Tab-separated table of C-alpha atoms and ligand atoms in Angstrom:
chain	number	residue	atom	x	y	z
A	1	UNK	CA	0.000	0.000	0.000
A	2	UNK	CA	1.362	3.338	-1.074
A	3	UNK	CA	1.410	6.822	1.014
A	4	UNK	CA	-1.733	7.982	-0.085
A	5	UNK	CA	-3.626	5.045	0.938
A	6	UNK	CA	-2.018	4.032	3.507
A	7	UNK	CA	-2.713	7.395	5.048
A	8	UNK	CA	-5.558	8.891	3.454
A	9	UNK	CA	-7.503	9.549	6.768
A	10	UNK	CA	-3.973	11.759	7.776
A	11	UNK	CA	-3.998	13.660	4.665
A	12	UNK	CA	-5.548	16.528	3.032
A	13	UNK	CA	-6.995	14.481	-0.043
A	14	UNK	CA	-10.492	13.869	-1.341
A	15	UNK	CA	-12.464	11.609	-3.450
A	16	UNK	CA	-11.374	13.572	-6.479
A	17	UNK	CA	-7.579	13.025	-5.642
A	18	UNK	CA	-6.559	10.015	-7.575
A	19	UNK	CA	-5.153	7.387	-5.866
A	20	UNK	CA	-1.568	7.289	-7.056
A	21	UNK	CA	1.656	4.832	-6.071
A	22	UNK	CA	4.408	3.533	-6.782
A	23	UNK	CA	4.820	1.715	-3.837
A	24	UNK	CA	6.435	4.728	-1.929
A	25	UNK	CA	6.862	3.973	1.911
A	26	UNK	CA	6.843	1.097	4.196
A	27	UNK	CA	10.597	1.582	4.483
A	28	UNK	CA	12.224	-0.622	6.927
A	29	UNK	CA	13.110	0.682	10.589
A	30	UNK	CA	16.598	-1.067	11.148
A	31	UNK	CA	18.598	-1.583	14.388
A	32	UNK	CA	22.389	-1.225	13.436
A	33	UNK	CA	23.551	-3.276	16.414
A	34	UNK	CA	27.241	-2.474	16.105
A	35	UNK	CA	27.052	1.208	15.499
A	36	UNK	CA	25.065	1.337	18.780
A	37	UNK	CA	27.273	-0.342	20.621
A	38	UNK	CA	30.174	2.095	19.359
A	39	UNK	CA	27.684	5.461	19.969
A	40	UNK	CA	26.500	3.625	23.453
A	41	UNK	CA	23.055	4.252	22.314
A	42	UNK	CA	20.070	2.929	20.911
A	43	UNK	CA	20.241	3.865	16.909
A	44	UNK	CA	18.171	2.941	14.387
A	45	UNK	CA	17.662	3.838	10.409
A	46	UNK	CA	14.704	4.662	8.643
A	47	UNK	CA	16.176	3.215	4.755
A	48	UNK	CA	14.534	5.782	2.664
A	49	UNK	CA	16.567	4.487	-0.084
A	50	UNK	CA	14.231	1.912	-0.554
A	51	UNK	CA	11.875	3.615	-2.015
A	52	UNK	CA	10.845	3.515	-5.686
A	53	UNK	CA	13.163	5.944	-6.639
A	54	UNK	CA	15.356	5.604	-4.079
A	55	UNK	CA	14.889	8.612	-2.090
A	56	UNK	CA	12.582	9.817	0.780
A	57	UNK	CA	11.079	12.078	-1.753
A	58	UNK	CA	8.779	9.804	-3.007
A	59	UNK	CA	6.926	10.389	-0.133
A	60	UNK	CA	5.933	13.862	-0.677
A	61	UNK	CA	6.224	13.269	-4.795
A	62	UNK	CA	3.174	10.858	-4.729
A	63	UNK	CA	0.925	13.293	-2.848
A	64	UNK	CA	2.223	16.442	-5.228
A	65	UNK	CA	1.528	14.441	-8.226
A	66	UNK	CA	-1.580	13.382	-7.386
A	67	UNK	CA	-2.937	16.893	-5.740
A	68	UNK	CA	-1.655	18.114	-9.542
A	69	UNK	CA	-3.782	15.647	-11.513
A	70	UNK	CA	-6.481	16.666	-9.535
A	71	UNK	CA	-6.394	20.218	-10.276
A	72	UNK	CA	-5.731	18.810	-13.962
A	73	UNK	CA	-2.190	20.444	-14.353
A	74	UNK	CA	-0.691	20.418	-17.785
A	75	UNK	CA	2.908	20.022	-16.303
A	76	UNK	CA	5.491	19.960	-13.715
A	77	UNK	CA	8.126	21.444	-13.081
A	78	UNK	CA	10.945	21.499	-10.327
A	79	UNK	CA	14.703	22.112	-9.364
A	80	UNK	CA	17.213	19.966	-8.171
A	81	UNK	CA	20.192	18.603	-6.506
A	82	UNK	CA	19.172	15.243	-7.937
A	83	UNK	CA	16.575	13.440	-5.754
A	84	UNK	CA	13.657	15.453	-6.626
A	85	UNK	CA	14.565	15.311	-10.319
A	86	UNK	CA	14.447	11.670	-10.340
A	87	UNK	CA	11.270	11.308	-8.088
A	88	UNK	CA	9.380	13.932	-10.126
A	89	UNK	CA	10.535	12.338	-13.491
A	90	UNK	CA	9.345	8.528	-12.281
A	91	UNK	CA	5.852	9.851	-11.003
A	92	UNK	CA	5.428	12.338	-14.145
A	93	UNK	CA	6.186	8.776	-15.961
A	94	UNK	CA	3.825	6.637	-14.459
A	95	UNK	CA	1.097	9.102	-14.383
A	96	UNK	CA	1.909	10.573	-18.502
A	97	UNK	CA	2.559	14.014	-17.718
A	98	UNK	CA	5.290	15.982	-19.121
A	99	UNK	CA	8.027	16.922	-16.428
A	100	UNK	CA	10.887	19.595	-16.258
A	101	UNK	CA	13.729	19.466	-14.088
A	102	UNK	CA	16.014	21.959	-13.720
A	103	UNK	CA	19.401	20.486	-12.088
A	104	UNK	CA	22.793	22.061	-11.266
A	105	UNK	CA	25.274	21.764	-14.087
A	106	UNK	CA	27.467	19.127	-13.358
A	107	UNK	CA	27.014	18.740	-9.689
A	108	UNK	CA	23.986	16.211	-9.681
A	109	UNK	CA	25.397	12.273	-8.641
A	110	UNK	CA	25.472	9.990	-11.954
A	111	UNK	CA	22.779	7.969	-10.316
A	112	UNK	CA	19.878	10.950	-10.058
A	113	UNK	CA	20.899	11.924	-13.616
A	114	UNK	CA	20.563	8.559	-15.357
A	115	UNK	CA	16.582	8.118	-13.597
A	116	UNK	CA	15.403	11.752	-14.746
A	117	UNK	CA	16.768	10.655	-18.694
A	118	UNK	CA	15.903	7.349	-18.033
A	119	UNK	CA	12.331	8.308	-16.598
A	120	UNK	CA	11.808	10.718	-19.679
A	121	UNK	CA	11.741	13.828	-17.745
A	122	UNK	CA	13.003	17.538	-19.982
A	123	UNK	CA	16.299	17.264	-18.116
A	124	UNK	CA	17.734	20.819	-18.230
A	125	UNK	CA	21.327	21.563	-16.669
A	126	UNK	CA	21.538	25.258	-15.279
A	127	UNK	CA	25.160	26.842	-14.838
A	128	UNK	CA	24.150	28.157	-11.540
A	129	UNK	CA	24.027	26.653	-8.032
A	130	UNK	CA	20.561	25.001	-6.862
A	131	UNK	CA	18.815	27.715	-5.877
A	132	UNK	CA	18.733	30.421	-8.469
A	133	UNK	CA	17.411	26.812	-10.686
A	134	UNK	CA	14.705	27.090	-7.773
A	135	UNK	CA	14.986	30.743	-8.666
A	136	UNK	CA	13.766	30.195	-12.520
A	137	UNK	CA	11.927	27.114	-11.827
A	138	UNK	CA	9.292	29.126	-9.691
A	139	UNK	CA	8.969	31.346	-12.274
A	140	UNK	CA	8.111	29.314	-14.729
A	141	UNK	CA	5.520	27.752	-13.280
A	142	UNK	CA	4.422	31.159	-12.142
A	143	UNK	CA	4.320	31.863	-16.038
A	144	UNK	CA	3.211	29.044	-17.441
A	145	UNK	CA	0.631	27.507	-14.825
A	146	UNK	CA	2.864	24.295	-14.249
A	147	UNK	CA	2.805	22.816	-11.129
A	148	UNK	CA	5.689	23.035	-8.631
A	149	UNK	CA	7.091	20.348	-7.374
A	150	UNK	CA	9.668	21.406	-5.464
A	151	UNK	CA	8.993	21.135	-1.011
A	152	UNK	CA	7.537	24.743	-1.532
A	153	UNK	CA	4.422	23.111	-2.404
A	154	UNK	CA	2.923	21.503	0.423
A	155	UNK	CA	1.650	18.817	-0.399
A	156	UNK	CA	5.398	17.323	-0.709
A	157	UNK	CA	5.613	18.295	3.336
A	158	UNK	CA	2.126	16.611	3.650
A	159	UNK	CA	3.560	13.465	2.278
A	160	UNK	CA	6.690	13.325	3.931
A	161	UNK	CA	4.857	13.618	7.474
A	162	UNK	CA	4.160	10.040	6.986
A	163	UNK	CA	8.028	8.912	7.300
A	164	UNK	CA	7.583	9.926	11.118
A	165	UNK	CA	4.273	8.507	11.529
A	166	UNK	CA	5.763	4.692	10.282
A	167	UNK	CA	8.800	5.586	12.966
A	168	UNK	CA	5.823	6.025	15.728
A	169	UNK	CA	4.223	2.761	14.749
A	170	UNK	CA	7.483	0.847	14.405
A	171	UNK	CA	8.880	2.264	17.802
A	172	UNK	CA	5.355	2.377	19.750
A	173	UNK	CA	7.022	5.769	20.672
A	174	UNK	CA	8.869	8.743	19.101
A	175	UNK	CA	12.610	8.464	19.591
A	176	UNK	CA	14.473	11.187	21.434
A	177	UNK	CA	16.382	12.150	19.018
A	178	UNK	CA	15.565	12.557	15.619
A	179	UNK	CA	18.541	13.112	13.202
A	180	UNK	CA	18.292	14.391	9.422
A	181	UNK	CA	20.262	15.538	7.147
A	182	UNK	CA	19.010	19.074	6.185
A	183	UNK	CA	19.749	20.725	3.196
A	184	UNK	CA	16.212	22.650	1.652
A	185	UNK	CA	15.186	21.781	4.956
A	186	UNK	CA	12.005	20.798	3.599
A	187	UNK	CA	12.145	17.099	5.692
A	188	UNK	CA	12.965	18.251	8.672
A	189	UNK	CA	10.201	20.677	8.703
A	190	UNK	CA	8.058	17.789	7.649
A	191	UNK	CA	9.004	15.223	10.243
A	192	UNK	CA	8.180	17.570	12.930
A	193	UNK	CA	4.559	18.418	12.056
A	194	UNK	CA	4.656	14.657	11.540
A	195	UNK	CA	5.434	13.934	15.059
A	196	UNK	CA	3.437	17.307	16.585
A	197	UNK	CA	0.257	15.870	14.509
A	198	UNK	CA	0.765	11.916	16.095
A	199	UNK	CA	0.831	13.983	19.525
A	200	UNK	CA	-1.996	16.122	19.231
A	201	UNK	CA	-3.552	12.701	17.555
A	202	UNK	CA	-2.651	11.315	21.234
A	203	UNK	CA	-0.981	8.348	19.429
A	204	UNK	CA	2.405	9.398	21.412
A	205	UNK	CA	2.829	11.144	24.450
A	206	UNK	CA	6.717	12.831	23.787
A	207	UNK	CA	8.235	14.353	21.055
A	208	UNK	CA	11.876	13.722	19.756
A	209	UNK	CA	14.603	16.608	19.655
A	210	UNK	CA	14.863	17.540	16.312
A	211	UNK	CA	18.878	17.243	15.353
A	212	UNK	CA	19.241	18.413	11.854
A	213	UNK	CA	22.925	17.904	10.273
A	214	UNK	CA	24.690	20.384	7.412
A	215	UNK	CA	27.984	20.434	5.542
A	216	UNK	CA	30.444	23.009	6.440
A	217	UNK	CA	30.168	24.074	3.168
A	218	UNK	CA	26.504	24.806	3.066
A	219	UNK	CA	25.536	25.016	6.792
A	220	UNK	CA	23.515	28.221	6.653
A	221	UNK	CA	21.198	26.853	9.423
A	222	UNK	CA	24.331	26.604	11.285
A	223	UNK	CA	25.948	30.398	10.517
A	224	UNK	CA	22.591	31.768	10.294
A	225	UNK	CA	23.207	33.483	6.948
A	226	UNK	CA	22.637	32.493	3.793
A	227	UNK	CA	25.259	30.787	2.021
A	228	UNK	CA	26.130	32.301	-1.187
A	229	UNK	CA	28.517	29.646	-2.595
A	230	UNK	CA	27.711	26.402	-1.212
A	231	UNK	CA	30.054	23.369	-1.698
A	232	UNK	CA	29.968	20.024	-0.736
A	233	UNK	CA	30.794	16.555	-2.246
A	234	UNK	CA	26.997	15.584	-0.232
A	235	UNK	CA	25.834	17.190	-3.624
A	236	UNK	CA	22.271	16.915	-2.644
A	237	UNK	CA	22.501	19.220	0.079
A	238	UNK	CA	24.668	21.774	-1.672
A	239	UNK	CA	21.797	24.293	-0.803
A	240	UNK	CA	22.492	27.565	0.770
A	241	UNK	CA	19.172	29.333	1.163
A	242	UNK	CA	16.871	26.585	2.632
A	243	UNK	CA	13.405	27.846	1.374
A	244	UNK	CA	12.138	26.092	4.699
A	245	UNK	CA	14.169	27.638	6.786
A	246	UNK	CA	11.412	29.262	9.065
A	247	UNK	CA	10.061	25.938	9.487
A	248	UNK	CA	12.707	23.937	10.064
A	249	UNK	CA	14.295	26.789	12.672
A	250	UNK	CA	10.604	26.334	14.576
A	251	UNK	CA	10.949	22.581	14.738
A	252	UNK	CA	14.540	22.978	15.944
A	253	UNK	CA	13.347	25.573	18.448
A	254	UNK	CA	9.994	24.471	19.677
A	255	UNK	CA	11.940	20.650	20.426
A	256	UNK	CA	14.948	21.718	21.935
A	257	UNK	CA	17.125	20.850	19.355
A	258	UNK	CA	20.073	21.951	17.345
A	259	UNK	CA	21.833	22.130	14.153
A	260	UNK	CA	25.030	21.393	13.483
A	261	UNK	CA	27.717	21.014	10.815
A	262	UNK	CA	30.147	18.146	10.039
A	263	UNK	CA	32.860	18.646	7.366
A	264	UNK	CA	32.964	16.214	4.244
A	265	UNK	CA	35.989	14.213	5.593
A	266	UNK	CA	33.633	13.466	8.568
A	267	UNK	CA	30.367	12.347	6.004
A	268	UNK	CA	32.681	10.491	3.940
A	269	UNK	CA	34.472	8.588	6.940
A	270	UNK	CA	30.753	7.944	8.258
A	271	UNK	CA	29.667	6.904	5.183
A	272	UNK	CA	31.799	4.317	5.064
A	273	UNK	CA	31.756	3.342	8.539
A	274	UNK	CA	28.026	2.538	7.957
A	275	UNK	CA	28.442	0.721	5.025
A	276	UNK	CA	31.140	-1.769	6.582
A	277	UNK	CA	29.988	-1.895	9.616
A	278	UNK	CA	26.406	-1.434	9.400
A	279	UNK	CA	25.392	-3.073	5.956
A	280	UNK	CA	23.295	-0.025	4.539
A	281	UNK	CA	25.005	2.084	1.904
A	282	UNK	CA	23.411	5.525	2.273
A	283	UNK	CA	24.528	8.408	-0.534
A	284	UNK	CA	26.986	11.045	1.343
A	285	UNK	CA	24.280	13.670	2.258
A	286	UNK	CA	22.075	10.553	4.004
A	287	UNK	CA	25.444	9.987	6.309
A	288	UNK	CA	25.569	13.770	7.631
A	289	UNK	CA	23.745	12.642	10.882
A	290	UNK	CA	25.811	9.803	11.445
A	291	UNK	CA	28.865	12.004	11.226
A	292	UNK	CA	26.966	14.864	13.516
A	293	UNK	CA	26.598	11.655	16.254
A	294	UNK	CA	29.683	10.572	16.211
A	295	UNK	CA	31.079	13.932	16.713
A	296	UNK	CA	28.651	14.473	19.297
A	297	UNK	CA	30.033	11.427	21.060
A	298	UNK	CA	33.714	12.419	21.135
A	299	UNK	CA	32.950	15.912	22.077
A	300	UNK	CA	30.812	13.967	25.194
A	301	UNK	CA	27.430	15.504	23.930
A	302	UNK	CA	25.718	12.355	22.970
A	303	UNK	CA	23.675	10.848	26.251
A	304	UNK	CA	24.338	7.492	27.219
A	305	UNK	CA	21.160	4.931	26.314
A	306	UNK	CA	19.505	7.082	24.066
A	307	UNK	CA	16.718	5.834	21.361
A	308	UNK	CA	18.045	7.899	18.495
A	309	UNK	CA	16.767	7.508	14.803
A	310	UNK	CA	18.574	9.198	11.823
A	311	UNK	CA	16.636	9.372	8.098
A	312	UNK	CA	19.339	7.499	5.096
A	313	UNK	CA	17.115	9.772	2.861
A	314	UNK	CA	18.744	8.212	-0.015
A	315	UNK	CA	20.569	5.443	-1.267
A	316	UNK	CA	24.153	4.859	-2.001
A	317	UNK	CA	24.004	3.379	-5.710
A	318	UNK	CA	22.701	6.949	-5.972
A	319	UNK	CA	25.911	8.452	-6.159
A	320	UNK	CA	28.694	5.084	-7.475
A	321	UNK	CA	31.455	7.873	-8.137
A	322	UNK	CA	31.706	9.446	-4.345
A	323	UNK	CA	31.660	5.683	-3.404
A	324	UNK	CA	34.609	4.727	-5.552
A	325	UNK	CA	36.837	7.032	-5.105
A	326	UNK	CA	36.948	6.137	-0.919
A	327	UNK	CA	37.502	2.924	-1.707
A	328	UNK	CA	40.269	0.793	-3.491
A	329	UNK	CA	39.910	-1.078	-6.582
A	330	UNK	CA	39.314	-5.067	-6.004
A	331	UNK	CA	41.826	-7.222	-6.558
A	332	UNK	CA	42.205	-8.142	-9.877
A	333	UNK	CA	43.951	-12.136	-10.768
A	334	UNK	CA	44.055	-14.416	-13.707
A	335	UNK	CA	42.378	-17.142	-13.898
A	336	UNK	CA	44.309	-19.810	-11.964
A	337	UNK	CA	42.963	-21.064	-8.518
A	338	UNK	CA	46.478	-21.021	-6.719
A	339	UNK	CA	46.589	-17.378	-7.673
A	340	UNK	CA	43.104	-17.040	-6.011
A	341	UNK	CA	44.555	-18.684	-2.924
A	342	UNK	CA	47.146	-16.820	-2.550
A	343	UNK	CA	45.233	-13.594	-2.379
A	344	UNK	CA	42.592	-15.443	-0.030
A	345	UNK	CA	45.520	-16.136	2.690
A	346	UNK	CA	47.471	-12.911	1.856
B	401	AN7	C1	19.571	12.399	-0.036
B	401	AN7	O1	16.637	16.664	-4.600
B	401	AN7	O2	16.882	19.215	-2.320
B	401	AN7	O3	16.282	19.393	3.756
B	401	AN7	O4	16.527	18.787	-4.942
B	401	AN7	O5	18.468	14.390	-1.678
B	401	AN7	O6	14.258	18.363	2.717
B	401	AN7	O7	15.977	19.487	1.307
B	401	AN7	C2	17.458	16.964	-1.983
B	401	AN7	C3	17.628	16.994	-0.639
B	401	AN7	C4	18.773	15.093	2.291
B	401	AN7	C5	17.829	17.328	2.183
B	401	AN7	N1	19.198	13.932	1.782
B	401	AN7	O8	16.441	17.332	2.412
B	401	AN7	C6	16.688	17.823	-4.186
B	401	AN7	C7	17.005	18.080	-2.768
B	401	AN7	C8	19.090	13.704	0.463
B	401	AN7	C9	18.549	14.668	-0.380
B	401	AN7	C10	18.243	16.085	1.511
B	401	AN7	C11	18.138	15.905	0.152
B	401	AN7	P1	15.690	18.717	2.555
């Protein structure tokens, strides 16, 4: 069961809204044993990469998509530092309307490019950073009556509120922390009406900390300024004028929470320590949190026993060239077993 159904008494649809998936949600809940052991706390992973498209933004996509059939839009439109390309692009597919996406030039992962051509999308690269292509992206659907599809609309933030409300279920509880990577701040914003609605909904009695994790080069949460330049091999939060920024600030205020940044040796490091000793490969941005915890625990910040959950909002295949260049080559023999032996023992 897909978002929409799944959650149709949650959300602001009606009979008229059609009753879209592809299979978006449901993602697994996952207790990374050793990791916890290592942080001394309870942490678990929402795998958003399982989604269709291999992103959390499915989530939100599927309700944005189907709010724009419904008010019989002739298009959509969105920028992007990848993930909402390809989500747009697979639901713009599967429901046969056309789709623009407005990415980055040359700073999108391989992965995110290859779904928007692949899904048929009008990929269009923009010399500029992301947001002056959210910039001209607006516009045109200003101009041309296309719907949006980037988190300004709200239906995406509508959508998304369901990741936290599968984390309720799962846990029986909220979690006391909550960590996210943040870089539109969009899903942040979205997970904490998400939790504030289960409470008012009396379906949990506390609500998590909201910990949402930057770059250093695009931390404008962090510095409080926009970021004019941002740069960061976590491509898809190279963002440095969140256009939720109000909301996100009010979820990090009204739960006592923070933001902080973490440099890209520290994502990259984390990254990989979650791949090899976790099991789930999560794209760089997804693996800000992880970083922002473990630097929490050597700076003796992190509380003992905790129940902490961080988002992998999107999955590693997502982005193969980051991956490869951290890691070495494999081993390469002929064809003879005693060669294969000897690298087996060496
Ligand atoms: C993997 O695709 O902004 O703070 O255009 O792809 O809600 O923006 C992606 C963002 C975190 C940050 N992790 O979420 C886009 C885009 C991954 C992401 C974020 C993104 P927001």
């Amino acid at each position: 069961m897909g978002v929409i159904d799944r959650y149709a008494e949650l959300l602001p649809v009606t009979d008229k809204t059609p009753r879209i998936t592809l299979g978006e949600g449901s993602t697994p809940l996952v207790h990374l044993d050793g990791i916890s052991r290592m942080l001394e706390i309870e942490l678990w992973a929402k795998l958003e990469g399982c989604n269709p498209s291999g992103s959390f933004k499915d989530r939100g996509m599927v309700m944005a998509v189907a709010k724009a059939l419904e008010d019989g839009a002739k298009a959509l439109v969105c920028a992007s530092t990848g993930n909402t390309s390809a989500s747009a692009a697979a639901y713009a597919a599967a429901a046969q309307v056309p789709c623009f996406v407005l990415l980055p030039a040359g700073k999108v992962a391989l992965g995110k490019l290859a779904q928007a051509l692949m899904y048929g999308a009008k990929v269009i690269a923009v010399r500029g950073n992301f947001d002056r292509a959210l910039e001209m992206a607006r516009e045109a659907a200003e101009r041309e009556g296309f719907a949006i599809v980037n988190s300004v609309n709200p239906y995406r933030l509508w959508g998304q509120r369901s990741g936290a409300w599968e984390i309720c279920e799962a846990l029986g509880r909220a979690p006391d922390w909550h960590a996210i990577p943040v870089g539109n701040a969009g899903n942040i914003s979205a997970y904490w009406a998400g939790y504030k609605q289960y409470k008012e909904l009396g379906k949990i009695d506390k609500l998590p900390r909201m910990m949402g994790f930057q770059a250093v080069g695009a931390a404008p949460l962090v510095t409080g300024q926009p970021c004019p330049n941002p740069e960061t091999i976590a491509t898809a939060i190279r963002i440095g004028n969140p256009v939720s920024a109000h909301l996100a600030k009010e979820a990090v205020a009204q739960s006592s929470g923070e933001f902080n940044s973490v440099t890209d040796e520290e994502i990259l490091a984390a990254q990989y320590i979650l791949s090899s000793k976790g099991g789930v490969f999560a794209e760089p941005a997804s693996c800000a949190p992880l970083a922002g915890l473990i630097k929490l625990k050597k700076e003796g910040r992190l509380p003992r026993g905790i129940t902490a959950v961080m988002i992998l909002t999107g999955n590693g295949l997502k982005d193969p060239d980051t991956a490869m260049s951290q890691v070495g080559r494999p081993v390469e023999i002929g064809d003879s077993f005693d060669e294969l032996m000897e690298v087996m023992k060496g």
